[in-house]
Tab-separated table of C-alpha atoms in Angstrom:
chain	number	residue	atom	x	y	z
A	1	MET	CA	0.000	0.000	0.000
A	2	ALA	CA	1.220	3.493	-0.738
A	3	GLU	CA	3.081	5.156	2.149
A	4	ASN	CA	1.212	8.452	1.899
A	5	VAL	CA	-2.544	8.304	2.246
A	6	ILE	CA	-4.486	11.449	1.395
A	7	GLU	CA	-7.724	12.024	3.250
A	8	LYS	CA	-10.661	13.509	1.331
A	9	ASP	CA	-14.155	14.604	2.305
A	10	THR	CA	-16.435	13.787	-0.650
A	11	VAL	CA	-14.990	11.850	-3.586
A	12	ILE	CA	-16.910	11.345	-6.835
A	13	ILE	CA	-15.883	8.763	-9.422
A	14	GLY	CA	-16.931	10.018	-12.865
A	15	SER	CA	-17.574	13.503	-14.249
A	16	GLY	CA	-20.562	12.747	-16.473
A	17	PRO	CA	-24.023	14.302	-16.034
A	18	GLY	CA	-24.366	12.744	-12.594
A	19	GLY	CA	-20.799	13.249	-11.422
A	20	TYR	CA	-20.221	16.878	-12.287
A	21	VAL	CA	-23.662	17.983	-11.069
A	22	ALA	CA	-23.119	16.122	-7.794
A	23	ALA	CA	-19.748	17.848	-7.436
A	24	ILE	CA	-21.197	21.311	-7.975
A	25	ARG	CA	-24.122	20.778	-5.603
A	26	ALA	CA	-21.909	19.186	-2.932
A	27	SER	CA	-19.524	22.135	-3.145
A	28	GLU	CA	-22.422	24.578	-2.861
A	29	LEU	CA	-23.469	22.748	0.307
A	30	GLY	CA	-20.040	23.230	1.851
A	31	GLN	CA	-18.367	19.921	1.077
A	32	ASP	CA	-14.735	19.618	0.029
A	33	VAL	CA	-15.105	17.754	-3.274
A	34	THR	CA	-12.732	15.689	-5.387
A	35	VAL	CA	-13.732	14.252	-8.785
A	36	ILE	CA	-11.794	11.389	-10.358
A	37	GLU	CA	-12.184	11.129	-14.145
A	38	LYS	CA	-10.336	8.626	-16.351
A	39	SER	CA	-11.095	10.405	-19.640
A	40	ASP	CA	-9.191	13.395	-20.954
A	41	THR	CA	-12.369	15.481	-20.888
A	42	VAL	CA	-15.180	16.000	-18.410
A	43	GLY	CA	-18.865	15.614	-19.212
A	44	GLY	CA	-19.117	11.869	-19.689
A	45	VAL	CA	-20.696	9.940	-22.544
A	46	CYS	CA	-23.726	12.218	-22.930
A	47	LEU	CA	-21.750	15.386	-23.501
A	48	ASN	CA	-18.802	13.946	-25.427
A	49	VAL	CA	-20.132	11.036	-27.504
A	50	GLY	CA	-23.858	10.786	-26.817
A	51	CYS	CA	-26.926	12.938	-26.455
A	52	VAL	CA	-25.288	16.310	-27.207
A	53	PRO	CA	-23.265	15.512	-30.371
A	54	SER	CA	-26.138	13.404	-31.735
A	55	LYS	CA	-28.401	16.471	-31.576
A	56	ALA	CA	-25.790	18.394	-33.542
A	57	LEU	CA	-25.895	15.807	-36.358
A	58	ILE	CA	-29.698	15.799	-36.244
A	59	THR	CA	-29.673	19.591	-36.646
A	60	ALA	CA	-27.212	19.404	-39.547
A	61	GLY	CA	-29.439	16.867	-41.298
A	62	HIS	CA	-32.506	19.084	-40.903
A	63	ARG	CA	-30.626	22.090	-42.266
A	64	LEU	CA	-29.437	20.120	-45.280
A	65	GLN	CA	-32.964	18.974	-46.119
A	66	GLN	CA	-34.312	22.515	-45.748
A	67	ALA	CA	-31.553	23.806	-48.009
A	68	LYS	CA	-32.337	21.169	-50.601
A	69	ASP	CA	-36.057	21.810	-50.762
A	70	SER	CA	-37.992	24.754	-49.318
A	71	SER	CA	-40.417	24.931	-52.218
A	72	THR	CA	-43.351	24.669	-49.802
A	73	TYR	CA	-42.574	28.251	-48.779
A	74	GLY	CA	-42.127	29.430	-52.346
A	75	ILE	CA	-38.350	29.350	-52.000
A	76	THR	CA	-36.263	27.917	-54.829
A	77	THR	CA	-32.740	26.756	-54.022
A	78	SER	CA	-29.936	25.246	-56.054
A	79	ASP	CA	-28.823	21.747	-55.151
A	80	ALA	CA	-27.303	21.819	-51.659
A	81	THR	CA	-24.286	19.691	-50.766
A	82	ILE	CA	-22.563	18.839	-47.492
A	83	ASP	CA	-18.914	18.895	-46.478
A	84	PHE	CA	-19.162	16.308	-43.716
A	85	THR	CA	-15.632	17.033	-42.494
A	86	LYS	CA	-16.746	20.573	-41.679
A	87	THR	CA	-19.950	19.259	-40.130
A	88	GLN	CA	-17.977	17.000	-37.814
A	89	ALA	CA	-15.558	19.822	-36.979
A	90	TRP	CA	-18.482	22.104	-36.069
A	91	LYS	CA	-19.974	19.370	-33.885
A	92	ASP	CA	-16.686	18.653	-32.110
A	93	GLU	CA	-15.285	22.169	-31.773
A	94	LYS	CA	-18.293	24.469	-31.561
A	95	VAL	CA	-20.712	22.225	-29.700
A	96	VAL	CA	-18.958	19.491	-27.702
A	97	ALA	CA	-15.749	21.370	-26.834
A	98	ARG	CA	-17.708	24.469	-25.860
A	99	MET	CA	-19.891	22.484	-23.468
A	100	THR	CA	-17.065	20.409	-21.948
A	101	ASN	CA	-15.008	23.575	-21.419
A	102	GLY	CA	-18.034	25.059	-19.711
A	103	VAL	CA	-18.282	22.115	-17.312
A	104	GLN	CA	-14.539	22.349	-16.608
A	105	MET	CA	-14.956	26.039	-15.805
A	106	LEU	CA	-17.898	25.346	-13.484
A	107	LEU	CA	-15.921	22.735	-11.548
A	108	LYS	CA	-13.061	25.189	-11.162
A	109	LYS	CA	-15.464	27.974	-10.138
A	110	HIS	CA	-16.813	25.743	-7.369
A	111	HIS	CA	-13.286	24.791	-6.216
A	112	VAL	CA	-13.740	21.130	-7.108
A	113	GLU	CA	-10.475	19.222	-7.321
A	114	LEU	CA	-10.255	17.219	-10.556
A	115	ILE	CA	-7.931	14.226	-10.686
A	116	ASN	CA	-7.286	12.543	-14.030
A	117	GLY	CA	-6.906	8.800	-13.607
A	118	GLU	CA	-8.712	5.526	-12.961
A	119	ALA	CA	-10.138	4.846	-9.530
A	120	TYR	CA	-9.874	1.379	-7.981
A	121	LEU	CA	-11.642	0.657	-4.711
A	122	ASP	CA	-9.649	-1.138	-2.036
A	123	SER	CA	-12.362	-1.129	0.652
A	124	ASP	CA	-15.428	0.747	1.898
A	125	THR	CA	-13.232	3.695	2.857
A	126	GLN	CA	-10.247	3.708	0.537
A	127	LEU	CA	-9.343	3.773	-3.155
A	128	ARG	CA	-6.339	4.181	-5.391
A	129	VAL	CA	-6.010	6.401	-8.445
A	130	MET	CA	-3.943	4.915	-11.240
A	131	PRO	CA	-2.839	6.650	-14.450
A	132	SER	CA	-5.374	6.236	-17.254
A	133	GLY	CA	-4.583	4.020	-20.210
A	134	PRO	CA	-3.335	0.463	-20.803
A	135	ARG	CA	-0.966	-1.161	-18.329
A	136	GLN	CA	0.835	-4.502	-18.531
A	137	PHE	CA	0.246	-5.145	-14.845
A	138	MET	CA	-0.992	-3.302	-11.781
A	139	ASP	CA	0.993	-3.193	-8.556
A	140	ASN	CA	-1.174	-3.015	-5.470
A	141	GLY	CA	1.274	-0.487	-4.099
A	142	GLY	CA	1.044	1.817	-7.125
A	143	GLY	CA	-0.923	5.004	-7.661
A	144	GLN	CA	-2.181	7.569	-5.181
A	145	THR	CA	-4.155	6.227	-2.217
A	146	ILE	CA	-7.164	8.221	-1.022
A	147	LYS	CA	-9.128	7.652	2.158
A	148	PHE	CA	-12.612	9.118	1.726
A	149	LYS	CA	-15.327	10.173	4.143
A	150	ASN	CA	-18.092	9.994	1.507
A	151	LEU	CA	-18.130	8.482	-1.986
A	152	ILE	CA	-20.490	8.987	-4.921
A	153	LEU	CA	-20.286	6.434	-7.742
A	154	ALA	CA	-21.160	7.987	-11.099
A	155	THR	CA	-19.338	5.686	-13.493
A	156	GLY	CA	-22.007	5.591	-16.208
A	157	SER	CA	-22.488	2.883	-18.819
A	158	ARG	CA	-21.083	1.557	-22.081
A	159	PRO	CA	-22.584	0.067	-25.270
A	160	ILE	CA	-23.404	-3.623	-25.312
A	161	GLU	CA	-21.454	-5.731	-27.828
A	162	ILE	CA	-23.588	-8.621	-29.085
A	163	ARG	CA	-22.461	-12.045	-30.274
A	164	GLY	CA	-21.377	-12.090	-33.893
A	165	PHE	CA	-20.836	-8.325	-33.994
A	166	LYS	CA	-17.408	-7.614	-32.544
A	167	PHE	CA	-16.675	-3.902	-32.783
A	168	ASP	CA	-14.091	-2.972	-35.413
A	169	ASP	CA	-13.730	-0.373	-38.159
A	170	ARG	CA	-16.943	-1.505	-39.918
A	171	VAL	CA	-19.031	-2.728	-36.988
A	172	ILE	CA	-19.317	0.242	-34.652
A	173	ASP	CA	-21.085	1.398	-31.527
A	174	SER	CA	-22.926	4.712	-31.147
A	175	THR	CA	-19.659	6.545	-30.473
A	176	GLY	CA	-18.329	5.336	-33.803
A	177	GLY	CA	-21.617	6.254	-35.436
A	178	LEU	CA	-21.257	9.841	-34.280
A	179	ASN	CA	-17.676	10.117	-35.523
A	180	LEU	CA	-17.801	8.740	-39.069
A	181	LYS	CA	-15.518	10.554	-41.469
A	182	GLU	CA	-18.024	10.388	-44.306
A	183	VAL	CA	-21.755	9.929	-44.757
A	184	PRO	CA	-22.181	6.257	-45.683
A	185	LYS	CA	-24.109	5.317	-48.788
A	186	GLU	CA	-25.513	2.271	-46.954
A	187	PHE	CA	-25.855	2.200	-43.189
A	188	ILE	CA	-27.250	-0.695	-41.122
A	189	ILE	CA	-28.435	0.018	-37.586
A	190	ILE	CA	-29.118	-2.902	-35.259
A	191	GLY	CA	-31.563	-1.733	-32.617
A	192	GLY	CA	-34.464	0.629	-33.214
A	193	GLY	CA	-34.578	2.203	-29.766
A	194	TYR	CA	-33.838	5.815	-28.849
A	195	VAL	CA	-30.277	6.006	-30.149
A	196	GLY	CA	-30.751	3.871	-33.243
A	197	THR	CA	-33.881	5.667	-34.407
A	198	GLU	CA	-32.490	9.147	-33.766
A	199	LEU	CA	-29.310	8.454	-35.728
A	200	ALA	CA	-31.250	6.661	-38.461
A	201	GLY	CA	-33.200	9.864	-39.070
A	202	ALA	CA	-30.079	12.011	-38.897
A	203	TYR	CA	-28.073	9.951	-41.395
A	204	ALA	CA	-31.061	9.599	-43.711
A	205	ASP	CA	-31.311	13.397	-43.774
A	206	LEU	CA	-27.572	13.606	-44.422
A	207	GLY	CA	-27.910	11.371	-47.501
A	208	ALA	CA	-27.475	7.761	-46.378
A	209	HIS	CA	-29.789	4.875	-47.095
A	210	VAL	CA	-30.444	3.427	-43.637
A	211	THR	CA	-31.739	-0.019	-42.705
A	212	ILE	CA	-32.985	-0.557	-39.147
A	213	LEU	CA	-33.018	-4.128	-37.833
A	214	GLU	CA	-35.220	-4.263	-34.732
A	215	GLY	CA	-35.835	-7.463	-32.800
A	216	SER	CA	-39.208	-6.462	-31.338
A	217	PRO	CA	-42.449	-5.926	-33.286
A	218	ASN	CA	-41.997	-2.149	-33.382
A	219	ILE	CA	-39.288	0.501	-33.176
A	220	ILE	CA	-39.005	2.719	-30.065
A	221	PRO	CA	-41.080	0.247	-28.035
A	222	ASN	CA	-40.997	2.434	-24.915
A	223	PHE	CA	-43.411	4.895	-26.524
A	224	GLU	CA	-47.071	4.321	-27.378
A	225	LYS	CA	-47.909	2.922	-30.793
A	226	ASP	CA	-49.978	5.916	-31.950
A	227	MET	CA	-46.941	8.133	-31.343
A	228	VAL	CA	-44.420	5.800	-32.958
A	229	SER	CA	-46.553	5.289	-36.070
A	230	ILE	CA	-46.026	8.955	-37.010
A	231	VAL	CA	-42.267	8.673	-36.606
A	232	LYS	CA	-42.196	5.421	-38.561
A	233	LYS	CA	-44.101	7.011	-41.454
A	234	ASN	CA	-41.633	9.902	-41.606
A	235	LEU	CA	-38.619	7.598	-41.487
A	236	GLU	CA	-40.021	5.663	-44.432
A	237	LYS	CA	-40.549	8.968	-46.279
A	238	LYS	CA	-36.833	9.596	-45.809
A	239	GLY	CA	-36.137	6.225	-47.446
A	240	VAL	CA	-35.300	4.331	-44.246
A	241	THR	CA	-35.964	0.591	-44.440
A	242	ILE	CA	-37.413	-0.715	-41.175
A	243	ILE	CA	-37.335	-4.467	-40.563
A	244	THR	CA	-38.943	-5.571	-37.306
A	245	ASN	CA	-38.869	-8.982	-35.603
A	246	ALA	CA	-35.374	-9.224	-37.059
A	247	MET	CA	-32.731	-11.151	-35.133
A	248	ALA	CA	-29.172	-10.117	-35.992
A	249	LYS	CA	-26.993	-13.217	-36.389
A	250	LYS	CA	-23.530	-12.294	-37.617
A	251	SER	CA	-21.351	-9.744	-39.388
A	252	GLU	CA	-18.438	-10.194	-41.773
A	253	ASN	CA	-15.968	-7.377	-42.282
A	254	LYS	CA	-15.061	-7.394	-45.982
A	255	GLY	CA	-12.538	-4.566	-45.780
A	256	ASP	CA	-14.435	-1.918	-47.739
A	257	HIS	CA	-17.868	-2.959	-46.447
A	258	VAL	CA	-19.619	-5.236	-43.982
A	259	ASP	CA	-22.089	-8.058	-44.590
A	260	VAL	CA	-24.824	-8.518	-41.987
A	261	THR	CA	-26.975	-11.620	-41.679
A	262	TYR	CA	-30.288	-11.492	-39.868
A	263	GLU	CA	-33.320	-13.745	-39.532
A	264	VAL	CA	-37.047	-13.081	-39.626
A	265	ASP	CA	-39.243	-16.066	-38.757
A	266	GLY	CA	-36.192	-18.299	-39.081
A	267	THR	CA	-35.388	-17.206	-42.643
A	268	PRO	CA	-31.828	-15.827	-43.000
A	269	THR	CA	-31.062	-12.783	-45.161
A	270	THR	CA	-27.703	-11.113	-45.784
A	271	ILE	CA	-27.348	-7.430	-46.656
A	272	SER	CA	-24.297	-5.232	-47.158
A	273	ALA	CA	-23.423	-1.731	-45.965
A	274	ASP	CA	-20.516	0.617	-45.510
A	275	TYR	CA	-21.001	0.427	-41.739
A	276	CYS	CA	-23.125	-1.453	-39.225
A	277	MET	CA	-23.914	0.340	-35.978
A	278	VAL	CA	-25.055	-1.704	-32.963
A	279	THR	CA	-27.356	0.153	-30.559
A	280	VAL	CA	-29.117	-2.545	-28.559
A	281	GLY	CA	-28.606	-1.059	-25.120
A	282	ARG	CA	-25.962	-0.200	-22.559
A	283	ARG	CA	-24.207	-2.013	-19.742
A	284	PRO	CA	-23.590	-0.366	-16.316
A	285	ASN	CA	-19.940	0.343	-15.528
A	286	THR	CA	-19.868	-1.453	-12.191
A	287	ASP	CA	-17.080	-3.861	-13.065
A	288	ASN	CA	-13.326	-3.373	-13.276
A	289	PHE	CA	-12.922	-0.743	-10.565
A	290	GLY	CA	-12.951	-2.862	-7.421
A	291	LEU	CA	-16.569	-2.620	-6.373
A	292	GLU	CA	-16.333	-6.243	-5.276
A	293	MET	CA	-13.801	-5.116	-2.644
A	294	THR	CA	-16.571	-3.209	-0.882
A	295	ASN	CA	-19.839	-4.187	0.785
A	296	VAL	CA	-21.885	-2.392	-1.883
A	297	LYS	CA	-24.647	-4.680	-3.133
A	298	THR	CA	-25.529	-5.024	-6.808
A	299	THR	CA	-28.370	-6.691	-8.711
A	300	ASP	CA	-27.976	-9.647	-11.064
A	301	ARG	CA	-27.825	-7.094	-13.914
A	302	GLY	CA	-24.862	-5.330	-12.359
A	303	LEU	CA	-26.861	-2.320	-11.146
A	304	VAL	CA	-26.130	-0.839	-7.733
A	305	GLU	CA	-28.906	-1.219	-5.172
A	306	VAL	CA	-29.820	2.191	-3.725
A	307	ASP	CA	-32.475	3.742	-1.488
A	308	GLU	CA	-34.539	6.864	-2.263
A	309	GLN	CA	-31.522	9.076	-1.559
A	310	GLY	CA	-29.122	7.087	-3.707
A	311	LYS	CA	-27.476	5.514	-0.656
A	312	THR	CA	-26.044	2.037	-1.205
A	313	SER	CA	-25.793	-0.789	1.309
A	314	VAL	CA	-22.782	1.117	2.679
A	315	ASP	CA	-24.003	4.227	4.518
A	316	HIS	CA	-21.401	6.665	3.204
A	317	ILE	CA	-21.315	5.379	-0.406
A	318	TYR	CA	-23.910	6.628	-2.919
A	319	ALA	CA	-24.603	5.699	-6.541
A	320	ILE	CA	-26.310	7.732	-9.257
A	321	GLY	CA	-27.052	7.650	-12.973
A	322	ASP	CA	-26.815	4.712	-15.343
A	323	ILE	CA	-25.427	2.327	-12.722
A	324	THR	CA	-28.671	2.500	-10.708
A	325	PRO	CA	-32.118	1.047	-11.573
A	326	GLY	CA	-34.369	3.027	-13.888
A	327	PRO	CA	-33.980	4.639	-17.307
A	328	ALA	CA	-30.468	5.626	-18.383
A	329	LEU	CA	-31.226	9.321	-18.857
A	330	ALA	CA	-28.893	12.258	-18.266
A	331	HIS	CA	-31.613	14.338	-16.602
A	332	LYS	CA	-32.377	11.457	-14.232
A	333	ALA	CA	-28.699	11.502	-13.276
A	334	PHE	CA	-28.851	15.297	-12.752
A	335	PHE	CA	-31.727	14.817	-10.316
A	336	GLU	CA	-30.129	11.924	-8.461
A	337	ALA	CA	-26.856	13.865	-8.195
A	338	LYS	CA	-28.497	16.739	-6.327
A	339	THR	CA	-30.347	14.304	-4.075
A	340	ALA	CA	-27.186	12.401	-3.116
A	341	ALA	CA	-25.150	15.554	-2.537
A	342	GLY	CA	-27.941	16.904	-0.349
A	343	ALA	CA	-28.201	13.666	1.617
A	344	ILE	CA	-24.488	13.756	2.421
A	345	SER	CA	-25.003	17.273	3.812
A	346	GLY	CA	-27.884	16.091	5.958
A	347	LYS	CA	-30.657	17.512	3.777
A	348	ASN	CA	-34.018	15.758	3.704
A	349	THR	CA	-33.775	14.896	0.005
A	350	ALA	CA	-35.349	12.023	-1.891
A	351	ASN	CA	-35.708	10.839	-5.490
A	352	ASP	CA	-39.221	10.815	-6.954
A	353	TYR	CA	-39.342	9.563	-10.537
A	354	ILE	CA	-43.004	10.186	-11.432
A	355	GLY	CA	-42.121	13.447	-13.174
A	356	VAL	CA	-39.086	12.213	-15.122
A	357	PRO	CA	-39.756	12.859	-18.830
A	358	ALA	CA	-38.578	10.592	-21.643
A	359	VAL	CA	-37.675	12.239	-24.949
A	360	CYS	CA	-36.683	10.864	-28.340
A	361	PHE	CA	-35.347	13.380	-30.881
A	362	THR	CA	-36.913	11.775	-33.911
A	363	ASP	CA	-38.840	13.546	-36.651
A	364	PRO	CA	-41.206	14.577	-35.200
A	365	GLU	CA	-39.995	14.490	-31.624
A	366	LEU	CA	-41.505	12.191	-29.006
A	367	ALA	CA	-41.919	13.042	-25.327
A	368	SER	CA	-43.720	11.385	-22.447
A	369	VAL	CA	-44.020	11.943	-18.710
A	370	GLY	CA	-45.968	10.263	-15.932
A	371	LEU	CA	-48.464	7.523	-16.688
A	372	THR	CA	-49.729	6.471	-20.088
A	373	GLU	CA	-53.373	5.510	-20.507
A	374	LYS	CA	-52.382	1.831	-20.334
A	375	ASP	CA	-50.251	2.400	-17.225
A	376	ALA	CA	-53.178	4.032	-15.439
A	377	LYS	CA	-55.629	1.297	-16.386
A	378	ASP	CA	-53.163	-1.405	-15.330
A	379	LYS	CA	-53.065	0.278	-11.921
A	380	GLY	CA	-56.848	0.240	-11.767
A	381	ILE	CA	-57.176	4.023	-12.008
A	382	ASP	CA	-60.298	5.401	-13.668
A	383	VAL	CA	-59.059	8.056	-16.093
A	384	LYS	CA	-60.149	10.612	-18.651
A	385	VAL	CA	-58.065	11.008	-21.800
A	386	ALA	CA	-57.935	13.986	-24.150
A	387	LYS	CA	-56.020	14.393	-27.392
A	388	PHE	CA	-55.512	17.582	-29.394
A	389	PRO	CA	-53.835	17.499	-32.838
A	390	PHE	CA	-51.115	19.905	-33.939
A	391	ALA	CA	-53.111	20.192	-37.172
A	392	GLY	CA	-55.418	22.511	-35.216
A	393	ASN	CA	-52.560	24.732	-34.011
A	394	ALA	CA	-51.762	27.876	-36.006
A	395	ARG	CA	-48.077	27.931	-35.078
A	396	ALA	CA	-47.511	24.305	-36.103
A	397	VAL	CA	-49.319	24.877	-39.397
A	398	SER	CA	-47.228	28.005	-40.094
A	399	LEU	CA	-44.091	25.954	-39.474
A	400	ASP	CA	-45.333	23.298	-41.926
A	401	ALA	CA	-45.044	20.844	-39.039
A	402	ALA	CA	-48.617	19.980	-38.204
A	403	GLU	CA	-48.185	16.250	-37.617
A	404	GLY	CA	-48.739	14.819	-34.181
A	405	PHE	CA	-50.740	15.546	-31.062
A	406	VAL	CA	-50.784	16.252	-27.335
A	407	LYS	CA	-52.436	13.632	-25.130
A	408	LEU	CA	-53.301	14.198	-21.469
A	409	ILE	CA	-54.323	11.559	-18.936
A	410	ALA	CA	-56.184	12.729	-15.824
A	411	GLN	CA	-57.876	11.022	-12.910
A	412	LYS	CA	-61.587	10.943	-13.714
A	413	ASP	CA	-63.029	12.069	-10.391
A	414	THR	CA	-60.496	14.755	-9.424
A	415	GLY	CA	-59.083	15.804	-12.787
A	416	THR	CA	-55.543	15.452	-11.380
A	417	LEU	CA	-53.038	15.188	-14.203
A	418	LEU	CA	-51.371	11.764	-14.172
A	419	GLY	CA	-49.457	11.785	-17.442
A	420	GLY	CA	-48.956	13.331	-20.823
A	421	GLN	CA	-47.534	12.399	-24.212
A	422	ILE	CA	-46.506	14.694	-27.029
A	423	VAL	CA	-45.512	13.812	-30.572
A	424	GLY	CA	-44.883	16.807	-32.760
A	425	PRO	CA	-42.775	19.950	-33.199
A	426	GLY	CA	-40.953	21.044	-30.060
A	427	ALA	CA	-42.139	18.064	-28.002
A	428	SER	CA	-38.804	17.939	-26.151
A	429	ASP	CA	-39.343	21.480	-24.859
A	430	LEU	CA	-43.101	21.310	-24.332
A	431	ILE	CA	-42.931	18.261	-22.052
A	432	SER	CA	-41.402	20.367	-19.256
A	433	GLU	CA	-44.753	22.072	-18.639
A	434	LEU	CA	-46.355	18.690	-18.091
A	435	SER	CA	-43.508	17.598	-15.811
A	436	VAL	CA	-44.179	20.645	-13.624
A	437	ALA	CA	-47.922	19.961	-13.663
A	438	ILE	CA	-47.474	16.341	-12.578
A	439	ASN	CA	-44.876	17.165	-9.918
A	440	CYS	CA	-47.181	19.840	-8.501
A	441	GLN	CA	-50.248	17.568	-8.759
A	442	LEU	CA	-52.134	20.122	-10.840
A	443	ASN	CA	-55.490	19.216	-12.317
A	444	ALA	CA	-56.852	19.728	-15.820
A	445	GLU	CA	-58.592	22.950	-14.832
A	446	ASP	CA	-55.286	24.441	-13.614
A	447	ILE	CA	-53.826	23.882	-17.077
A	448	ALA	CA	-56.966	25.056	-18.884
A	449	LEU	CA	-57.017	28.320	-16.908
A	450	THR	CA	-53.334	29.026	-17.521
A	451	ILE	CA	-53.065	31.581	-20.333
A	452	HIS	CA	-50.827	30.288	-23.109
A	453	PRO	CA	-49.500	32.857	-25.635
A	454	HIS	CA	-50.857	32.759	-29.178
A	455	PRO	CA	-49.773	31.567	-31.676
A	456	THR	CA	-47.390	29.093	-30.003
A	457	LEU	CA	-46.747	25.376	-29.909
A	458	GLY	CA	-47.704	25.292	-26.242
A	459	GLU	CA	-51.376	25.950	-26.923
A	460	PRO	CA	-52.305	22.310	-27.706
A	461	ILE	CA	-51.564	21.510	-24.042
A	462	GLN	CA	-54.205	24.027	-22.967
A	463	GLU	CA	-56.536	22.813	-25.708
A	464	ALA	CA	-56.248	19.214	-24.471
A	465	ALA	CA	-56.958	20.412	-20.924
A	466	ASP	CA	-60.071	22.229	-22.217
A	467	ILE	CA	-61.256	18.915	-23.642
A	468	LEU	CA	-60.699	17.218	-20.280
A	469	ILE	CA	-62.899	19.729	-18.437
A	470	GLY	CA	-65.594	19.470	-21.104
A	471	TYR	CA	-65.196	22.817	-22.859
A	472	PRO	CA	-63.184	22.269	-26.057
A	473	THR	CA	-62.544	25.370	-28.160
A	474	HIS	CA	-60.736	24.558	-31.375
A	475	ILE	CA	-61.910	21.032	-32.034
């Protein structure tokens, strides 16, 4: 063991959405905070190779399509082209680097110590920090030893590699999919969930022919079918081929392309593409950093067992984000980070997930919060449901984006809002109003009597509430 042991107050492993937010909040609450990060940059997967850069590519694809054809508005353009090298440079330098530098600045502003290296737990109270990168062997006496008073685990997750699809230069994960050097002519995506469907739309807009292989009967299965059907129709308009009930069997790297074999109803088919991206889920990073040397309990899926404050089976060790049960969402990690930091400072904090929204940045966007109609009925709750189409909204029509709807679910006897789903323009922004309403236990009348500016995309929420209370206006 190292001769010099440094004692620290609150140590956080990982500087992703959970880690850096926990560090800032803990510092604000008076804790002396140290963050250990093995990557060269802060911000984690979401900021560096996930949700933020993917939105940049989605935006670039939309801009290219608008530049190619705006004839709906009476605008004639010459044929637009894309320099994908410049697109990737804009994404990396103007979007990702700007945001990671911002997080770095915030950590410095809050006097958070940042240590670059890999943390390895020795016990419930001690860890070592080793230099990042490959090593031939690890000496138990190497690295810097830290004795901590409190520990927050925020180690995130990584893509799952499936049998027959070993990652290489042609079979890639979502990180590889975001960092291609050219727009592929043919692009196969295995997995039609959030990530796969978002990037399918982005690359279709950028000029690729995309094939989605999804093992379940429908893409984006976490959203309701009436929402997904609109997205599916638009993907097919973009030329995306969607094959459901498809079981991916194997890949063969041919040097300049990859062959992918899949089966539907036991019948094998082989197709070729420039790249095959596998997006079938993520695995929690709870291995390979010595968690087994502690008394922290995990589930059979490798997730850390936590209470409502994020506390593990060890009183002074907390876990947040993708390594805990529940959806792997950055904003869930933000919330859990503040709860854990508050708990360490003795605050009466607790996680409550009823108001956690789920968003998919497809075309159009999908967003959901609280209970769906099916969820409510499965719980035996008698509900009222109201749906208002964007086709009846002046702002959506003026944007030539009138597909989709707002759906509200309320308890029948009290009118209390239980859930809401939005598919349409700006759904990712609009869902926040419904998150507030559900967290505050507002009823349909509260929403109906809230004045929404006209003409805006927020009005369909009020219109749906009007339907719930029995006084519809524009339907």
